[in-house]
Amino acid sequence: MALLDIDGLSVAFRTRRGELQALRNVSLSVEKGEIIGIIGESGCGKSTLINSIIGLLPANVSAVSGSIRFEDENIVGMTEAGLRRLRGERITTIFQDPMTALNPVLSIGTQMTAIQYRRPESLAVKRRRAIDFLERVRMPDAARRLDQYPHQFSGGMRQRICIAMALLTEPDLLIADEPTTALDATLEVQVIRLLRELQRDIGCSVMFVSHHLGAVADLCERVAIMYAGEVVEQGTVRDIFRDPRHPYTRKLLECDPGRLTEMQDTLPTIPGEVPDLVHIPEGCIFRSRCPDEFARCGERPSPETVGPGHRAACHKARELGTP
Amino acid sequence: MTALLTVNDLTIRFPAASRIAARLSGQPAFIEAVAQVSFALEAGKTYALVGESGSGKTTLARAIVGLVPTHSGQIEFGGQRISGLGETALRPVRRQIAMMFQDPMGSLSPRLKVQSILAEPFKVHGETADLDRKIRSLLADVGLPAHFAERYPHQLSGGQARRINIARAIALRPKLIIADEPTAGLDVSIQGEMLNLMRALQEKFGTAFLMITHNLHVVRHVADRMAVMYLGRIVEEGDTAAIFARPRHRYTTALLSANLKADPDSSTQIIEAEGETPSLLKRPSGCEFHPRCSFKHEICRNEMPGEQAMAQGHRFSCHNPA
């Protein structure tokens, strides 16, 4: 059974220009113990998706429809008290910027014991658990460093602290929102390895949100590709990276300079711009930029199953396969 | 061919603590953000400075445009020594070197229209004739319609803001443009557009680019030569193709393998660099990369490796190269 089952989720915001439809009919599930990658460029709705799952949508949200089932409960429409029971305990989050995620005026020990407030245990036990988790994220000299403040740690160490804090409650679902974007390449590799190792230990599911294709290919088992508020394709890592069926996925992969085997003077791009989500164009959302556009694209495509668990929202999904 | 820009044995120091505090704590009173760096950039070519946070790439770039004083060594531009020059003497040189800063939005004044932003370089150098036409032609050069002149920075997308930065950089037709992380934070679909635009302008105007980046995937396609920096030093330098074909320094190999390929079946073995970059206040003994290196020998702890030179000016400093 899926741990998290998002079905037909749509989210809209009030803006000065009108209603912005940030997410439209998103369906996605996260199985127990799996690592799923969410890939998409700026404005594709990744953050809105995360905020919907943790019940932290901004105040100008005007409409939410569909459901987000976490085990047996629907997060959409859940009371604040209900959300508080899940958030920070069963669903935890690591954010992009490890500096702003930590409170600068409290020692990390104070922060790491405070988030265990639900547990009826002594402070000594909580401190010991904090030290244990800092050691698990390979913090050297963890016991001594527990009383230091965030500014006394490097960027990579701070992200490790955030990971330790997110896993401290042994959550069922860890949402990692661009956790390596602010890190250097050699540290990114370290953090990805660490996440994989700890995920195996703890057995939680991980939703790894990133625009870094390489990191997703390395870490995840399944991938969903988002474009302009829709999930346009999802499947296993191998399906997506080896046999992409949605023209957007195909173009996105083409654009990654890391995938070009030959040295090239001109780099591939996706001409055109992401459509305005206040005035959603008719038909397929990728139509205006699509190299494979044809008459039927005026009709909205629904996700087509092209293989086990591999779905693409394109009228040509079957034809576009690699032979 | 003669070099447009030559950096010779350049060292840049910053005070780290007062002399008394340094004496008391036993730490040095200064840090060397850039240490004994030498390289040359030919006219019309692209040179990439590669390295991670704190490797000194941005400091080096800022020193070239005279924004940071140098401690020792020389910078020569077009055969003229420019390091240590005063503001007045530097002014004509500054016209030849433009800088594109890292944060495209932050480097555009929010209260000025694109028109005024693009007019500034001309005004500074007293070339105010025919300004409107020049601005229109600059916008056309970077692929933006003329009505963008009336926009404010907050009305621009990230990609458009970058185009305006490029337009400002090419305004006075400089011989050299220093681009600090020109693609950081850009989506891959737009990243290609920016790099293609820079390449097209390079061909049109013969501009040389000094590109600072941590994105090695990009470097491979745009740079003719590259230098890998670590703790303020160049640890490996050479033709981009040669370094990608056979990286020698162990830091270069780690950095190259850490650029994960978007391929789940990628056969690239990741060489992990242990730990993090050390502080400039406590430079490691011997080879400064040795605490993080998986291939270190005893000698690496004690002795700083000398530079080894190979064909086509490929050089590196490593006791146990790959």
XYZ file of C-alpha atoms in Angstrom:
645
model
C 0.000 0.000 0.000
C 1.207 3.464 -0.778
C 2.361 5.585 2.136
C 1.329 8.796 0.433
C -1.280 8.917 -2.288
C -1.911 12.206 -4.026
C -4.954 12.083 -6.245
C -6.154 14.822 -8.570
C -4.594 17.598 -6.493
C -5.213 21.124 -7.756
C -4.136 24.265 -5.925
C -4.845 27.854 -6.927
C -3.699 31.192 -5.484
C -5.258 34.628 -5.522
C -2.958 37.126 -7.193
C -3.424 40.693 -8.360
C -3.656 39.471 -11.930
C -6.282 36.837 -11.182
C -6.348 33.261 -10.016
C -3.034 31.452 -10.539
C -3.460 27.720 -11.006
C -0.228 26.501 -9.490
C -1.040 22.785 -9.466
C -3.491 21.078 -11.767
C -4.732 17.538 -11.329
C -1.534 16.117 -9.855
C -1.634 12.400 -9.094
C 1.384 10.772 -7.557
C 2.025 8.113 -4.970
C 4.961 7.352 -2.711
C 5.404 3.745 -1.665
C 6.716 2.719 1.731
C 10.484 2.786 1.836
C 11.043 4.159 -1.654
C 13.029 7.177 -2.803
C 11.096 9.179 -5.360
C 12.550 12.120 -7.236
C 10.530 15.147 -8.283
C 12.178 17.051 -11.121
C 11.060 20.350 -12.530
C 12.272 23.822 -13.396
C 11.397 27.103 -11.690
C 7.676 27.686 -11.449
C 6.688 24.085 -12.093
C 4.885 23.767 -8.757
C 7.434 21.710 -6.801
C 7.239 23.991 -3.766
C 3.444 24.183 -3.877
C 3.359 20.394 -3.932
C 5.614 20.162 -0.867
C 3.710 22.845 0.984
C 0.447 21.042 0.250
C 1.798 17.818 1.729
C 2.979 19.484 4.917
C -0.091 21.698 5.137
C 1.858 24.941 4.912
C 0.223 26.615 1.932
C 0.472 30.411 2.031
C -2.501 32.507 3.093
C -3.474 33.586 -0.427
C -4.472 30.068 -1.437
C -7.921 30.276 -2.993
C -8.843 26.709 -3.891
C -7.573 23.234 -3.100
C -9.225 20.171 -4.567
C -8.311 16.522 -4.784
C -6.834 14.512 -1.965
C -3.503 13.764 -0.304
C -3.896 10.528 1.600
C -1.187 9.803 4.136
C -1.906 6.240 5.223
C -5.605 6.500 6.145
C -5.971 10.228 6.575
C -6.601 12.982 4.073
C -4.211 15.897 4.571
C -6.393 18.184 2.422
C -8.824 19.801 4.806
C -7.101 18.429 7.912
C -7.281 20.526 11.082
C -4.204 22.365 12.325
C -4.050 19.985 15.303
C -4.120 17.000 12.980
C -1.359 18.464 10.836
C 0.760 19.202 13.860
C 0.571 15.528 14.785
C 2.085 14.549 11.428
C 4.427 17.424 10.719
C 7.855 17.181 12.280
C 7.059 13.707 13.571
C 5.879 11.430 10.792
C 6.565 13.767 7.880
C 9.758 15.812 8.148
C 11.464 18.187 5.775
C 14.986 19.257 4.828
C 15.137 22.612 3.099
C 17.499 24.030 0.539
C 19.294 26.550 2.686
C 20.780 24.963 5.795
C 21.612 28.351 7.289
C 18.084 29.724 7.466
C 16.637 26.363 8.501
C 18.470 26.517 11.833
C 17.835 29.075 14.547
C 21.024 31.159 14.801
C 20.630 32.072 18.473
C 20.090 28.579 19.870
C 22.749 25.895 20.131
C 22.115 22.917 17.896
C 21.759 20.772 21.025
C 18.914 22.952 22.257
C 17.236 22.755 18.862
C 17.729 19.028 18.559
C 16.268 18.300 21.983
C 13.410 20.798 21.555
C 12.065 19.022 18.487
C 11.690 15.839 20.539
C 9.112 17.591 22.706
C 6.516 14.926 22.076
C 8.548 12.268 23.812
C 8.078 11.765 27.535
C 11.772 11.306 28.166
C 14.434 13.010 30.205
C 16.628 15.655 28.671
C 19.629 13.352 29.056
C 17.978 10.704 26.876
C 17.079 13.292 24.267
C 20.614 14.633 24.233
C 21.995 11.155 23.836
C 19.676 10.583 20.878
C 20.775 13.899 19.357
C 24.431 12.879 19.695
C 23.648 9.485 18.216
C 22.050 11.079 15.147
C 24.860 13.588 14.744
C 27.258 10.650 14.730
C 25.104 8.917 12.164
C 25.490 11.911 9.837
C 29.258 11.619 10.501
C 29.679 14.720 12.568
C 33.122 14.429 14.100
C 33.273 14.976 17.851
C 29.454 15.121 18.082
C 29.130 15.219 21.886
C 31.299 18.301 22.179
C 29.830 20.093 19.205
C 26.256 19.693 20.463
C 26.568 22.915 22.415
C 27.831 24.960 19.508
C 25.785 27.395 17.459
C 24.907 27.143 13.745
C 27.448 29.796 12.701
C 30.237 27.623 14.064
C 29.571 24.979 11.433
C 30.380 24.946 7.729
C 27.617 24.793 5.097
C 28.041 21.061 4.559
C 27.981 20.388 8.307
C 24.848 22.497 8.735
C 23.065 20.464 6.083
C 24.129 17.313 7.941
C 22.658 18.756 11.127
C 19.391 19.444 9.275
C 19.370 15.857 8.026
C 20.022 14.560 11.543
C 17.167 16.696 12.861
C 14.793 15.562 10.129
C 15.504 11.914 10.875
C 15.601 12.202 14.651
C 11.914 11.358 14.989
C 12.326 8.410 12.612
C 9.678 9.745 10.232
C 7.704 7.727 7.686
C 8.255 10.329 5.008
C 11.218 12.635 4.558
C 10.746 15.480 2.095
C 14.085 16.804 0.891
C 13.582 20.100 -0.944
C 16.666 20.802 -3.070
C 18.918 19.689 -0.192
C 22.112 19.785 -2.224
C 21.546 22.872 -4.375
C 23.476 25.164 -2.034
C 26.366 22.721 -1.688
C 29.539 22.215 -3.684
C 29.768 19.165 -5.933
C 32.034 17.149 -3.652
C 29.733 17.842 -0.687
C 26.632 17.089 -2.751
C 27.959 13.616 -3.409
C 28.583 13.139 0.317
C 25.064 14.273 1.251
C 23.440 12.012 -1.348
C 25.365 9.010 -0.059
C 24.424 9.870 3.471
C 20.736 10.198 2.610
C 20.721 6.840 0.879
C 22.483 5.147 3.779
C 20.215 6.635 6.453
C 17.099 5.927 4.411
C 18.127 2.252 4.365
C 18.709 2.262 8.124
C 15.495 3.978 9.044
C 13.364 2.554 6.256
C 11.490 5.792 5.630
C 10.253 6.977 2.244
C 12.060 9.948 0.742
C 10.665 12.535 -1.628
C 13.749 14.141 -3.183
C 12.839 17.363 -4.941
C 15.534 18.732 -7.215
C 16.266 20.288 -10.539
C 19.580 18.461 -10.659
C 19.024 15.538 -13.007
C 22.299 13.869 -12.065
C 21.502 13.782 -8.353
C 18.061 12.292 -9.008
C 19.455 9.654 -11.374
C 21.975 8.664 -8.738
C 19.692 8.525 -5.706
C 16.105 7.769 -6.718
C 14.204 4.684 -7.763
C 11.233 6.468 -9.310
C 10.896 9.924 -10.821
C 8.074 12.341 -11.567
C 8.643 15.183 -14.033
C 6.679 18.366 -13.422
C 6.025 21.154 -15.884
C 3.934 24.294 -15.310
C 1.919 22.773 -12.469
C 1.359 19.309 -13.902
C 3.069 15.954 -13.563
C 3.766 15.279 -17.228
C 5.562 11.970 -16.825
C 6.411 9.466 -14.136
C 8.141 6.132 -14.044
C 11.231 4.341 -12.807
C 14.550 6.146 -13.077
C 15.457 3.896 -15.968
C 12.137 4.602 -17.780
C 12.570 8.331 -17.448
C 16.261 8.651 -18.246
C 16.473 5.893 -20.850
C 13.044 5.860 -22.482
C 11.389 9.235 -21.863
C 8.007 9.532 -23.568
C 6.921 13.102 -22.882
C 8.481 15.673 -25.229
C 9.253 17.926 -22.240
C 11.189 15.168 -20.491
C 13.025 14.442 -23.707
C 13.938 18.101 -24.238
C 14.946 18.556 -20.611
C 17.325 15.620 -20.787
C 18.733 16.897 -24.073
C 19.497 20.238 -22.448
C 21.620 18.728 -19.692
C 25.187 19.464 -20.801
C 26.330 16.494 -18.711
C 24.572 14.155 -21.125
C 26.247 15.481 -24.244
C 28.934 13.023 -25.143
C 30.443 15.170 -27.874
C 31.883 18.575 -27.222
C 29.441 21.121 -28.681
C 29.667 24.793 -29.558
C 25.933 25.397 -29.355
C 24.089 23.954 -26.420
C 20.527 22.668 -26.830
C 17.706 24.741 -25.312
C 13.930 24.631 -25.073
C 12.723 27.654 -27.054
C 9.762 29.595 -25.744
C 8.579 30.233 -22.226
C 6.524 28.514 -19.558
C 2.856 29.505 -20.083
C 1.228 32.026 -17.795
C -0.582 30.057 -15.112
C -3.197 32.794 -14.690
C -4.358 32.268 -18.267
C -3.893 28.554 -18.846
C -3.806 27.857 -22.590
C -6.171 25.268 -24.009
C -4.978 21.780 -24.747
C -1.601 20.355 -23.797
C 0.379 22.587 -21.437
C 3.655 22.013 -23.295
C 2.101 22.605 -26.720
C 3.616 26.043 -27.376
C 7.175 24.763 -26.938
C 6.757 21.243 -28.227
C 8.693 20.058 -31.299
C 6.177 17.258 -31.862
C 2.998 19.327 -31.785
C 0.158 18.192 -34.046
C -3.600 18.731 -34.455
C -4.730 16.728 -31.420
C -2.627 18.801 -29.012
C -5.514 21.264 -28.833
C -7.105 18.590 -26.671
C -5.746 18.102 -23.181
C -3.890 14.784 -23.048
C -4.540 12.516 -20.076
C -1.748 10.393 -18.648
C -1.198 7.404 -20.855
C 0.317 4.218 -19.471
C 3.233 3.173 -21.641
C 4.735 0.532 -19.391
C 4.439 -0.801 -15.841
C 4.134 2.303 -13.673
C 5.346 4.497 -16.552
C 2.838 7.206 -17.500
C 3.181 10.205 -19.777
C 0.582 12.881 -20.469
C 1.090 13.130 -24.216
C -0.961 12.069 -27.217
C 2.193 10.727 -28.811
C 3.507 8.919 -25.718
C 3.399 5.535 -27.439
C 5.036 6.692 -30.673
C 7.839 8.587 -28.959
C 9.394 5.452 -27.467
C 12.935 4.529 -28.353
C 12.737 1.490 -30.644
C 49.794 34.381 -30.059
C 50.261 36.925 -27.321
C 48.132 36.839 -24.255
C 45.451 39.423 -23.584
C 45.596 38.875 -19.858
C 48.537 37.525 -17.917
C 48.462 36.832 -14.217
C 51.864 36.148 -12.806
C 52.574 34.735 -9.346
C 49.658 36.660 -7.890
C 48.968 36.607 -4.163
C 46.058 38.367 -2.487
C 45.949 38.735 1.273
C 43.148 39.775 3.574
C 43.619 40.693 7.220
C 42.145 37.951 9.382
C 42.687 39.449 12.809
C 44.497 42.325 14.436
C 48.193 41.722 14.984
C 47.731 41.369 18.733
C 44.797 38.972 18.436
C 46.768 36.923 15.961
C 49.792 36.789 18.290
C 47.575 35.702 21.194
C 45.638 33.043 19.305
C 48.661 31.798 17.411
C 46.826 32.174 14.124
C 48.153 34.159 11.184
C 47.153 37.820 10.931
C 46.108 37.401 7.311
C 44.717 34.814 4.986
C 45.898 34.245 1.459
C 42.711 34.036 -0.568
C 44.755 33.723 -3.727
C 48.249 32.272 -3.529
C 50.923 32.341 -6.256
C 48.492 32.087 -9.124
C 49.732 32.300 -12.706
C 47.794 31.903 -15.913
C 47.286 33.559 -19.277
C 44.194 34.202 -21.364
C 44.380 34.770 -25.110
C 42.272 37.337 -26.930
C 38.894 36.067 -28.075
C 39.133 32.846 -26.072
C 37.235 31.510 -23.076
C 39.072 30.575 -19.919
C 37.306 28.898 -17.021
C 38.271 29.175 -13.381
C 36.828 26.152 -11.648
C 36.671 25.375 -7.978
C 34.379 25.132 -5.006
C 33.344 27.741 -2.447
C 36.308 29.464 -0.896
C 38.751 28.457 -3.604
C 39.504 32.096 -4.415
C 38.021 32.288 -7.897
C 35.855 35.322 -7.259
C 38.632 37.143 -5.378
C 40.965 36.542 -8.286
C 38.388 37.931 -10.720
C 37.781 40.993 -8.572
C 41.508 41.650 -8.383
C 41.741 41.630 -12.174
C 39.212 44.466 -12.422
C 40.953 46.297 -9.605
C 38.258 45.822 -6.978
C 40.616 44.046 -4.596
C 44.217 45.118 -3.931
C 46.924 42.609 -4.714
C 49.697 41.699 -2.285
C 52.386 40.505 -4.674
C 52.728 39.390 -8.254
C 51.498 41.126 -11.384
C 48.458 41.351 -13.592
C 49.103 42.449 -17.161
C 46.407 43.385 -19.623
C 47.183 44.011 -23.289
C 50.886 44.171 -22.462
C 50.431 46.805 -19.748
C 50.829 46.150 -16.063
C 47.503 46.934 -14.357
C 48.026 45.615 -10.833
C 48.830 48.374 -8.392
C 47.567 51.144 -10.680
C 45.632 54.026 -9.138
C 41.992 54.783 -9.940
C 42.775 57.375 -12.610
C 45.323 55.249 -14.382
C 42.967 52.285 -14.223
C 40.018 54.051 -15.800
C 40.892 53.508 -19.484
C 41.672 49.879 -18.672
C 38.317 49.389 -16.988
C 36.661 50.284 -20.257
C 38.292 47.223 -21.771
C 37.286 44.816 -19.014
C 33.663 44.307 -18.077
C 32.373 42.299 -15.192
C 29.176 40.286 -14.967
C 28.397 39.716 -11.331
C 27.044 36.556 -9.835
C 23.580 37.723 -8.790
C 21.889 38.996 -11.969
C 18.976 40.619 -10.196
C 21.024 42.043 -7.342
C 23.408 43.735 -9.728
C 20.605 45.711 -11.397
C 19.410 48.734 -9.468
C 15.728 48.152 -8.647
C 14.910 51.835 -9.057
C 16.352 52.291 -12.515
C 14.731 51.354 -15.794
C 16.655 49.068 -18.124
C 17.266 52.154 -20.249
C 19.150 53.933 -17.467
C 20.991 50.786 -16.466
C 22.292 50.357 -19.988
C 23.061 54.063 -20.357
C 25.367 54.030 -17.350
C 28.528 52.561 -18.889
C 28.311 55.126 -21.727
C 27.817 58.008 -19.317
C 30.710 56.946 -17.102
C 33.017 57.027 -20.093
C 31.503 60.181 -21.576
C 29.982 58.678 -24.692
C 26.494 60.067 -24.457
C 25.893 60.745 -28.149
C 23.171 58.734 -29.789
C 22.344 56.934 -26.565
C 18.873 55.697 -27.485
C 20.068 54.037 -30.632
C 22.949 52.397 -28.767
C 20.597 51.023 -26.146
C 18.202 49.666 -28.757
C 21.050 47.967 -30.522
C 22.339 46.481 -27.250
C 18.902 45.042 -26.503
C 18.810 43.588 -30.008
C 22.258 42.069 -29.477
C 20.984 40.107 -26.484
C 17.719 39.164 -28.188
C 15.315 41.443 -26.326
C 12.744 43.732 -27.987
C 13.307 47.490 -27.791
C 10.355 48.087 -25.427
C 12.295 46.339 -22.644
C 14.119 49.655 -22.209
C 11.061 50.879 -20.320
C 10.993 47.985 -17.839
C 12.203 47.908 -14.277
C 14.283 44.957 -13.053
C 11.362 43.467 -11.094
C 9.474 43.160 -14.379
C 12.172 40.877 -15.783
C 12.428 37.108 -15.507
C 15.685 35.574 -14.295
C 16.778 34.851 -17.845
C 15.911 38.366 -19.025
C 17.813 39.915 -16.112
C 20.844 37.943 -17.170
C 20.459 39.178 -20.727
C 20.438 42.757 -19.441
C 23.627 42.012 -17.506
C 25.204 40.688 -20.666
C 24.027 43.772 -22.594
C 25.592 46.048 -19.991
C 28.831 44.072 -20.099
C 29.182 44.342 -23.889
C 28.081 48.011 -24.030
C 31.576 49.431 -24.457
C 32.796 46.490 -26.556
C 35.337 45.346 -23.978
C 38.153 43.025 -24.899
C 37.528 40.918 -21.829
C 34.362 40.016 -19.956
C 34.660 38.408 -16.551
C 31.553 36.347 -15.893
C 31.095 35.207 -12.303
C 28.884 32.097 -12.271
C 26.909 33.130 -15.356
C 24.583 30.147 -15.130
C 24.242 29.534 -11.384
C 20.621 29.146 -10.383
C 19.382 28.918 -13.962
C 17.222 26.095 -15.196
C 18.983 23.852 -17.670
C 16.672 24.869 -20.496
C 17.679 28.528 -20.078
C 21.317 27.850 -19.198
C 21.977 26.767 -22.785
C 20.411 29.974 -24.124
C 22.717 32.170 -22.030
C 25.846 30.283 -22.980
C 24.870 30.279 -26.655
C 24.285 34.024 -26.483
C 27.672 34.611 -24.872
C 29.304 32.453 -27.508
C 27.540 34.344 -30.333
C 28.662 37.696 -28.915
C 32.177 36.379 -28.512
C 32.236 35.498 -32.198
C 30.698 38.819 -33.216
C 32.913 41.096 -31.155
C 35.966 38.920 -30.519
C 35.571 39.268 -26.766
C 37.565 37.046 -24.437
C 35.714 35.520 -21.490
C 37.038 34.650 -18.085
C 34.334 32.448 -16.688
C 34.085 31.528 -13.063
C 31.999 28.485 -12.419
C 31.567 25.353 -10.424
C 29.573 23.652 -13.160
C 32.021 21.378 -14.907
C 29.463 20.092 -17.388
C 29.254 23.617 -18.762
C 33.001 24.237 -18.754
C 33.604 21.315 -21.043
C 31.484 22.852 -23.788
C 32.397 26.502 -23.525
C 35.979 26.905 -22.296
C 39.128 26.577 -24.347
C 41.373 26.443 -21.303
C 40.678 25.958 -17.632
C 42.279 26.123 -14.216
C 41.173 24.157 -11.182
C 41.590 26.091 -7.943
C 41.773 24.772 -4.416
C 42.401 26.947 -1.365
C 43.495 29.865 -3.513
C 45.992 27.936 -5.593
C 45.791 26.579 -9.102
C 46.275 22.839 -8.670
C 45.804 21.954 -12.339
C 45.692 23.983 -15.521
C 45.498 23.173 -19.190
C 43.380 22.848 -22.314
C 39.859 21.902 -21.315
C 39.824 18.917 -23.648
C 43.111 17.626 -22.200
C 41.955 17.947 -18.587
C 38.644 16.231 -19.280
C 40.410 13.503 -21.253
C 42.966 12.887 -18.523
C 42.665 14.788 -15.265
C 45.827 14.353 -13.197
C 45.432 16.103 -9.852
C 43.437 14.037 -7.374
C 41.222 16.995 -6.581
C 40.365 17.407 -10.266
C 39.453 13.732 -10.537
C 37.233 13.964 -7.447
C 35.572 17.106 -8.753
C 34.954 15.611 -12.184
C 33.484 12.424 -10.771
C 31.267 14.403 -8.374
C 29.444 15.962 -11.322
C 26.768 13.316 -11.378
C 25.576 12.220 -14.782
C 21.869 12.115 -15.488
C 22.110 8.438 -16.269
C 21.028 5.747 -13.815
C 23.451 3.287 -15.410
C 26.382 5.664 -15.377
C 29.603 3.720 -15.006
C 31.528 6.656 -13.579
C 33.030 5.675 -10.272
C 32.564 8.450 -7.749
C 35.827 9.336 -6.071
C 34.819 10.811 -2.787
C 36.754 13.744 -1.389
C 36.518 13.166 2.345
C 35.400 15.938 4.654
C 35.291 19.567 3.659
C 37.561 22.308 2.426
C 39.813 23.361 5.319
C 39.965 26.907 6.612
C 42.407 29.319 5.004
C 43.536 30.130 8.518
C 44.819 26.603 8.940
C 46.236 25.530 5.644
C 47.193 21.859 5.775
C 50.860 20.937 5.616
C 52.370 19.393 2.502
C 49.860 19.034 -0.286
C 46.912 21.094 0.861
C 44.444 18.571 -0.535
C 45.935 15.616 1.378
C 43.441 15.553 4.302
C 40.630 14.897 1.819
C 42.548 12.734 -0.638
C 42.015 8.976 -0.885
C 45.324 8.484 -2.672
C 47.707 10.186 -0.273
C 51.182 8.920 0.515
C 53.426 9.854 3.408
C 55.159 12.511 1.302
C 51.827 14.293 0.686
C 51.569 15.154 4.372
C 54.958 16.773 4.588
C 56.008 18.170 1.283
C 54.160 20.543 -0.984
C 54.169 19.039 -4.468
C 55.981 20.941 -7.189
C 54.419 21.692 -10.515
C 54.731 19.126 -13.296
C 54.465 20.322 -16.863
C 53.078 18.255 -19.702
C 52.416 18.906 -23.401
C 50.296 21.950 -24.436
C 50.906 23.720 -21.160
C 48.964 21.166 -19.107
C 50.371 21.415 -15.583
C 49.447 20.095 -12.147
C 50.840 19.804 -8.638
C 50.351 16.333 -7.237
C 52.733 13.728 -5.767
C 50.573 10.813 -6.814
C 48.733 11.893 -9.960
C 46.041 9.872 -11.663
